[in-house]
Short mmCIF file of C-alpha atoms in Angstrom, two decimals:
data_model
loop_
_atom_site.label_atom_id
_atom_site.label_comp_id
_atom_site.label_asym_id
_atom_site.label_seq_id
_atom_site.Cartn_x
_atom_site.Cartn_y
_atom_site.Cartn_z
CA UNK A 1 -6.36 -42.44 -6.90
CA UNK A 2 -4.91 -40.10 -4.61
CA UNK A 3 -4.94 -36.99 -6.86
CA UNK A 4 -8.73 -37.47 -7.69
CA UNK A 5 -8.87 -36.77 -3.59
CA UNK A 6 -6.56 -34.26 -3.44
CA UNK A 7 -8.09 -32.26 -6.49
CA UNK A 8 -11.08 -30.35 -4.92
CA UNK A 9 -8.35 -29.38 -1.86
CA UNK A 10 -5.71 -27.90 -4.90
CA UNK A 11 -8.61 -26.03 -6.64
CA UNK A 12 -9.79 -24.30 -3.46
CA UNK A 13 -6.35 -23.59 -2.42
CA UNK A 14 -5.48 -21.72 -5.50
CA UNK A 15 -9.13 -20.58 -5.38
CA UNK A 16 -8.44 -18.88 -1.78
CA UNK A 17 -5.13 -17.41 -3.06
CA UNK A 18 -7.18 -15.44 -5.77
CA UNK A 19 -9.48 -14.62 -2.94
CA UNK A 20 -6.16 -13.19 -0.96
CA UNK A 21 -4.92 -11.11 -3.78
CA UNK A 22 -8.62 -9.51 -4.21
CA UNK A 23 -8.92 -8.67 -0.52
CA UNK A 24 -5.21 -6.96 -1.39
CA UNK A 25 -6.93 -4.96 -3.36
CA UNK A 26 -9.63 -3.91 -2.41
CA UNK A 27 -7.45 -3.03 0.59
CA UNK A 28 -5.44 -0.95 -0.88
CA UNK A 29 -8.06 1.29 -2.72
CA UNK A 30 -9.86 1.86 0.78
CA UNK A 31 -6.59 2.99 2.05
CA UNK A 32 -6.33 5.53 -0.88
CA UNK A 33 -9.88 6.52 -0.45
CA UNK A 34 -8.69 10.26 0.21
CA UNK A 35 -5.95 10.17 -2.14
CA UNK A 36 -6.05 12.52 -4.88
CA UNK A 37 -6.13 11.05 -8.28
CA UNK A 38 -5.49 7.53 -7.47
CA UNK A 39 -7.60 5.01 -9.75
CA UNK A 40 -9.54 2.52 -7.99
CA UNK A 41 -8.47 -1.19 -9.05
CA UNK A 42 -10.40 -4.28 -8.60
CA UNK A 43 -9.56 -8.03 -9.53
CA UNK A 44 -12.36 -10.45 -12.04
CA UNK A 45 -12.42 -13.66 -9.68
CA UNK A 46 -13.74 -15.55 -12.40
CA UNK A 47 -10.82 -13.79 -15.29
CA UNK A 48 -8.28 -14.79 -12.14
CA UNK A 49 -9.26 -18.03 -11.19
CA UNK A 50 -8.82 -19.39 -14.68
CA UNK A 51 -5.43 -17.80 -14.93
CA UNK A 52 -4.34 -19.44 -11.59
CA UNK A 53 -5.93 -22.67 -12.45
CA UNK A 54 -4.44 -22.87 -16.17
CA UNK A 55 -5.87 -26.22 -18.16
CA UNK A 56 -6.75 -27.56 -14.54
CA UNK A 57 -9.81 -25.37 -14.46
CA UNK A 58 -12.11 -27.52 -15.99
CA UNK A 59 -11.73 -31.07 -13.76
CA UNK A 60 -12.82 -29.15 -11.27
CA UNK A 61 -16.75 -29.44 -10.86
CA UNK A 62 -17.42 -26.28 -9.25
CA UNK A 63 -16.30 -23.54 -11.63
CA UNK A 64 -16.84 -20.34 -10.08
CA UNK A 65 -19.47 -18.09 -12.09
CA UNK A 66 -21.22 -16.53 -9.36
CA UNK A 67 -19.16 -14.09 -9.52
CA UNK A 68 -19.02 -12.85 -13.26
CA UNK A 69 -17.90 -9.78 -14.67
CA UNK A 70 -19.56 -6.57 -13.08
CA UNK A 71 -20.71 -4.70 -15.34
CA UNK A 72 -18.84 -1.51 -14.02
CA UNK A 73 -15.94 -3.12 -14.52
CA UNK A 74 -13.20 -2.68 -17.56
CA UNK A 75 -10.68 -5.39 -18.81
CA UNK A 76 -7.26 -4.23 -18.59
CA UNK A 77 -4.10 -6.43 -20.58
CA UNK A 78 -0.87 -5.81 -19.22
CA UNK A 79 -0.54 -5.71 -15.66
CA UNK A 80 -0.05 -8.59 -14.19
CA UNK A 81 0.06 -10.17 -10.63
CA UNK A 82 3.42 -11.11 -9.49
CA UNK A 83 2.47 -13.61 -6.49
CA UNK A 84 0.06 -15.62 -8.55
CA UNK A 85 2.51 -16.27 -11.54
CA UNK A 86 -0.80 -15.28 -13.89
CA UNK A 87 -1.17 -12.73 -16.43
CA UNK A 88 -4.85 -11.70 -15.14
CA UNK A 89 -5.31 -7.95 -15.87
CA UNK A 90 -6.63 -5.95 -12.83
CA UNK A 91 -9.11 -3.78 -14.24
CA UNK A 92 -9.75 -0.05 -13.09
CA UNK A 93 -13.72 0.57 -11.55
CA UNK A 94 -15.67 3.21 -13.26
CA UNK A 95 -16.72 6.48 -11.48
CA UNK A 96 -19.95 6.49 -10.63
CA UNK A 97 -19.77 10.01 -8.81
CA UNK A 98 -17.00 11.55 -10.40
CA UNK A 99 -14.91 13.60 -7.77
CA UNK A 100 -13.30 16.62 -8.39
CA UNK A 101 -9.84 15.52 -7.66
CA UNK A 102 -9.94 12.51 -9.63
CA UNK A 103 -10.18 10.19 -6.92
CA UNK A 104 -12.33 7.00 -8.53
CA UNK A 105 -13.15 4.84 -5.21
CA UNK A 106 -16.61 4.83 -4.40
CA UNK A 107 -15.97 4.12 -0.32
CA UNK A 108 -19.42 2.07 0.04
CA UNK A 109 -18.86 -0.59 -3.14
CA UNK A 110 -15.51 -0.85 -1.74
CA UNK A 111 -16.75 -1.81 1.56
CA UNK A 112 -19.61 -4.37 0.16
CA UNK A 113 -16.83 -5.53 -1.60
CA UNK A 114 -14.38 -6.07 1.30
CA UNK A 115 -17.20 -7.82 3.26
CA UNK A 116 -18.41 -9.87 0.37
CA UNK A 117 -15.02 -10.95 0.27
CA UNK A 118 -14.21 -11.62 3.61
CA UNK A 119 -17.33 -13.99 3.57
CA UNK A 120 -16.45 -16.01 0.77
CA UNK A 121 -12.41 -16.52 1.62
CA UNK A 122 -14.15 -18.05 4.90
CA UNK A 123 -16.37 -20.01 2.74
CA UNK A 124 -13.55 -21.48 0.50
CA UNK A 125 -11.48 -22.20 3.92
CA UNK A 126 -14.22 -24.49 4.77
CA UNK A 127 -14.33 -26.08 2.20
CA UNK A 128 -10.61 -26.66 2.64
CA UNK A 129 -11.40 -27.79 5.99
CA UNK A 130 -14.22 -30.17 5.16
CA UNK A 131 -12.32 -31.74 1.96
CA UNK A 132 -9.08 -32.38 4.53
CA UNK A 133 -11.08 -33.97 7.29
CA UNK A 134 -13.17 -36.35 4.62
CA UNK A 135 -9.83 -37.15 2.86
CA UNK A 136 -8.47 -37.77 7.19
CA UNK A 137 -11.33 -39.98 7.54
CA UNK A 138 -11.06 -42.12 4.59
CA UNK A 139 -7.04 -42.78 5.27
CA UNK A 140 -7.75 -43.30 9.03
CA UNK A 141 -10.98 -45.56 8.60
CA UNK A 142 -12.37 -44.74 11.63
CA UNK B 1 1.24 -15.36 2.53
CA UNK B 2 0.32 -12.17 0.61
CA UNK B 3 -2.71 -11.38 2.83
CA UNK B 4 0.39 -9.70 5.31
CA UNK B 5 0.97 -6.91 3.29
CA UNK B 6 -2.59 -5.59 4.03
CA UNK B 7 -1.36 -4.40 7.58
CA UNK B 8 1.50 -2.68 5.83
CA UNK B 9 -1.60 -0.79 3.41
CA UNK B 10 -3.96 0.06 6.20
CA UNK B 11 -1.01 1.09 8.66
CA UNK B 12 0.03 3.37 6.39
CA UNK B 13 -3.32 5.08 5.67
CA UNK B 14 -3.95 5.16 9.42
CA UNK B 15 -0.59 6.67 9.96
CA UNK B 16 -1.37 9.52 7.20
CA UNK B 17 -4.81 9.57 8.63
CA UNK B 18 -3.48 10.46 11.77
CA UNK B 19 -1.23 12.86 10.50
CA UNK B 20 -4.23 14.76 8.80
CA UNK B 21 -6.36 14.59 12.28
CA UNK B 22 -2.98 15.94 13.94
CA UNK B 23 -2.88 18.87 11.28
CA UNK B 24 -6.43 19.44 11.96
CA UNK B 25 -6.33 19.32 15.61
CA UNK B 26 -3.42 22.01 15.87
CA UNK B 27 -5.43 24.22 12.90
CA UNK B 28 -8.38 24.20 15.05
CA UNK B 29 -6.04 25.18 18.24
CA UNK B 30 -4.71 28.16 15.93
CA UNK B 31 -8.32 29.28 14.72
CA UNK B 32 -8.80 32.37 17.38
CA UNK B 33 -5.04 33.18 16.82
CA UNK B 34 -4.14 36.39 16.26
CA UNK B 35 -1.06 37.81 14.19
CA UNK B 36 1.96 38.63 16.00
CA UNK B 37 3.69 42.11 16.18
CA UNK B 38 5.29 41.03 12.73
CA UNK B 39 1.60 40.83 11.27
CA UNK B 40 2.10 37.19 10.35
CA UNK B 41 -1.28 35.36 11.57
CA UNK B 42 -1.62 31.36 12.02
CA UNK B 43 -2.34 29.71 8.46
CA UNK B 44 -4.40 26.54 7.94
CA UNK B 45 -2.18 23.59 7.00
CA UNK B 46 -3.73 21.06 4.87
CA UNK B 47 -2.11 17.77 3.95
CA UNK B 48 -1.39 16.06 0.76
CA UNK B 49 -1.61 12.39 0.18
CA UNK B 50 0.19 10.20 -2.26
CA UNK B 51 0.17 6.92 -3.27
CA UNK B 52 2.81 4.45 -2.36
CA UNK B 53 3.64 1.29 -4.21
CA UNK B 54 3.99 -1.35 -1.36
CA UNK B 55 6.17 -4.00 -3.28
CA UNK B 56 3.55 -5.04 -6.26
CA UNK B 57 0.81 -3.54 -8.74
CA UNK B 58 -1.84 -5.11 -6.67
CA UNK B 59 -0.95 -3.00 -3.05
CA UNK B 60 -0.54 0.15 -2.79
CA UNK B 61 -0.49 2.38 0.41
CA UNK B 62 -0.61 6.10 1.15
CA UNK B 63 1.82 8.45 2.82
CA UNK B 64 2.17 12.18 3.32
CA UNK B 65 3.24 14.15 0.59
CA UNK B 66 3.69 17.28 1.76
CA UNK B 67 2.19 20.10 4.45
CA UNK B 68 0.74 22.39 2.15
CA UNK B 69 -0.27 26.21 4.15
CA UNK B 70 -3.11 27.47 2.85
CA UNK B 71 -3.21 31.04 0.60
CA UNK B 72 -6.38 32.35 2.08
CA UNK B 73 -6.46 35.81 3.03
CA UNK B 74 -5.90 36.09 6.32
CA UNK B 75 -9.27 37.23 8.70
CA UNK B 76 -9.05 40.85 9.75
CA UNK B 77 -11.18 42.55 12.23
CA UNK B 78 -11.59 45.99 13.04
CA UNK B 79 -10.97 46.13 16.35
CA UNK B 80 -8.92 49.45 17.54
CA UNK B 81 -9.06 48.56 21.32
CA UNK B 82 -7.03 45.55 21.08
CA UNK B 83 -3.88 45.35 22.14
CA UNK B 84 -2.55 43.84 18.85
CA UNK B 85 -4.34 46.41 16.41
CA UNK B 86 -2.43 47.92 13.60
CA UNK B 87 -2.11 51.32 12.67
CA UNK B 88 -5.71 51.33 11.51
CA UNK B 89 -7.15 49.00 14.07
CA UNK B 90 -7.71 46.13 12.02
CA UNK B 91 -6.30 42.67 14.35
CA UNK B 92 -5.16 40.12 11.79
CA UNK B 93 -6.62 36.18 12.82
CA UNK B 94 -5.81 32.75 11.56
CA UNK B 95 -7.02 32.15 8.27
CA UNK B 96 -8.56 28.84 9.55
CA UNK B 97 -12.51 28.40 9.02
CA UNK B 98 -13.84 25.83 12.08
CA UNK B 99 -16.76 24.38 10.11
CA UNK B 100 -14.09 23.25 7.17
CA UNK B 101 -11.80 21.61 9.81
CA UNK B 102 -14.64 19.87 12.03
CA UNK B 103 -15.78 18.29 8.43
CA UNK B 104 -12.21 17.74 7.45
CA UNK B 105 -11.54 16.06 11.02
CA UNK B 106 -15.10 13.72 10.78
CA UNK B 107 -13.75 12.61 7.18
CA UNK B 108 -10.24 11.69 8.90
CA UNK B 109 -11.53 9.71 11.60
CA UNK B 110 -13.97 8.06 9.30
CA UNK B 111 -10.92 6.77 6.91
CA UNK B 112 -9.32 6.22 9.79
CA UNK B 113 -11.73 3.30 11.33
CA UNK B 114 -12.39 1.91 7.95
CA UNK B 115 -8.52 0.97 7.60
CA UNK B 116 -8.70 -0.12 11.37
CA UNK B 117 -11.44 -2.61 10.55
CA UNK B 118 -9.76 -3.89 6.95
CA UNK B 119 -7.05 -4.06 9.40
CA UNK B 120 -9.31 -6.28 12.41
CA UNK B 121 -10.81 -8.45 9.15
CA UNK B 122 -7.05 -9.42 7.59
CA UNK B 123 -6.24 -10.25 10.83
CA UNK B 124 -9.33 -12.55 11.54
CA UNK B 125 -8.95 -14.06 7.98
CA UNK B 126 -5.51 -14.76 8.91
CA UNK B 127 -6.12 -16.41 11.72
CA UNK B 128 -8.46 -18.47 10.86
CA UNK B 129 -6.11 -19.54 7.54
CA UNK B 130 -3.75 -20.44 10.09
CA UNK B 131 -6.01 -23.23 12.08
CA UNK B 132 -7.13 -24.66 8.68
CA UNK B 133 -7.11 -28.44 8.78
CA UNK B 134 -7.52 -28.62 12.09
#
C-alpha cells in the first residue's frame, strides 16, 4: 500500500539525480569552452533514466520521452557514471562549426541546454514537492 | 549531492579566466613599450588552458597550463631622434597588437560571466533542493 504512494516520489528522485549529473555536464563543457581540444560531452536523459531506474522503469506511468535522442548526438559504450551506479554512456556532441583548435562546444546549445535543464530539475522538484504533500495529507487526514 | 562539484568546475574556469584577463590586461599595459638598452622589447603572453579531471568522467574543470610568450617579430620603428634608437635608428616596441588583446579580453570576460551564472543557477537549484518537502 505504502510503496504504490511512495513510487511516483522514488521515480522522480532518481529522475532529478539524472537531471543533476546532466547539469554536471553540461557544466563542465561551458567551463572548457576555451579549452583547446577538449570534446564536448552531453548525457541521453532518456538512455540515463532507464539505467538509473533498472526494471523499475516501467511501473512508473510517466516515462520520460520528451526528451529523446538528439539527433546530433552519438552513443558512446564504456564510460560510465560513477555516482549513479549505471553504465549509461555519455556521448560526445558533434561539431557543428568545427574550430580550428579542436575545441567541439558550441557555447549557445550549451547554454539552451543549461537553461532547459535548469527548468526541468525545478519541474521534477515539484513534482517531488506535490507527491510529498498529497502523500502528508492522506497520513494526516486533515 | 553531486550538483556541488559544479562550483568546483565554474571556479576553476573563472579562476583561469581571470588569469587570461590578467595576462591581457598587463599585455595591453606593455603595448607602447619600448626595448630596453639590451634590445629586448615587451612580448605578448598568451595563456594555455587544459582540462582538469575534477574527481569523475562526468566533471571536468580547466586550469592554466602554461604562459606561453609569443614569437612575433618584435615592432620596429625608424625613429633616429629617440632616445632609445639603435645604431640605425630603428626603436624596438612590444610585439603586442591592441585590437588582438581587446578581442582576446571581450572573449575572457564573456567566459567569464557564463561560468558566474552556471555558478548563480547551481546555486539556486541547490537551494531550492534543499527546501524540498517543505
Amino acid at each position: 500500500m505504502f510503496a504504490t504512494m511512495t513510487n511516483g516520489l522514488d521515480f522522480h528522485s532518481k529522475a532529478l539525480i539524472v537531471r543533476a549529473e546532466r547539469q554536471r555536464v553540461i557544466a563542465s563543457n561551458i567551463a572548457n569552452a576555451d579549452t583547446p581540444g577538449y570534446v564536448a560531452r552531453d548525457l541521453d536523459f532518456r538512455d540515463a533514466m532507464a539505467a538509473a531506474s533498472g526494471s523499475s522503469a516501467q511501473l512508473a506511468g510517466p516515462r520520460i520521452r520528451a526528451t529523446a535522442a538528439q539527433p546530433g548526438h552519438m552513443a558512446l559504450a564504456g564510460s560510465t557514471i560513477g555516482s549513479l551506479g549505471g553504465t549509461e554512456g555519455l556521448a560526445y556532441t558533434v561539431q557543428t562549426q568545427p574550430s580550428m583548435d579542436g575545441n567541439s562546444v558550441d557555447l549557445d546549445r550549451e547554454r539552451a541546454n543549461f537553461a532547459d535543464n535548469t527548468v526541468r530539475y525545478e519541474a521534477t522538484l515539484r513534482f517531488i514537492n506535490g507527491s510529498s504533500k498529497t502523500i502528508l495529507s492522506a497520513i494526516q487526514g486533515q | 549531492m553531486s550538483m556541488f562539484s559544479i562550483f568546483n568546475v565554474s571556479g576553476s574556469a573563472i579562476s583561469a579566466q581571470s588569469q587570461r584577463l590578467n595576462v591581457v590586461a598587463s599585455n595591453l599595459a606593455n603595448a607602447d613599450a619600448v626595448a630596453g638598452p639590451d634590445g629586448q622589447g615587451y612580448k605578448g603572453r598568451q595563456v594555455v588552458f587544459e582540462t582538469v579531471s575534477m574527481g569523475s568522467d562526468a566533471s571536468s574543470g580547466v586550469r592554466v597550463n602554461a604562459v606561453k610568450e609569443s614569437n612575433e617579430p618584435l615592432r620596429k620603428v625608424h625613429n633616429p631622434n629617440h632616445p632609445s634608437a639603435d645604431a640605425d635608428g630603428y626603436v624596438t616596441h612590444s610585439n603586442v597588437n591592441p585590437v588582438e588583446e581587446m578581442v582576446n579580453m571581450i572573449s575572457a570576460s564573456r567566459s567569464y560571466q557564463n561560468n558566474v551564472e552556471v555558478m548563480n543557477t547551481a546555486k539556486t537549484l541547490l537551494l531550492k533542493t534543499l527546501q524540498m518537502g517543505q
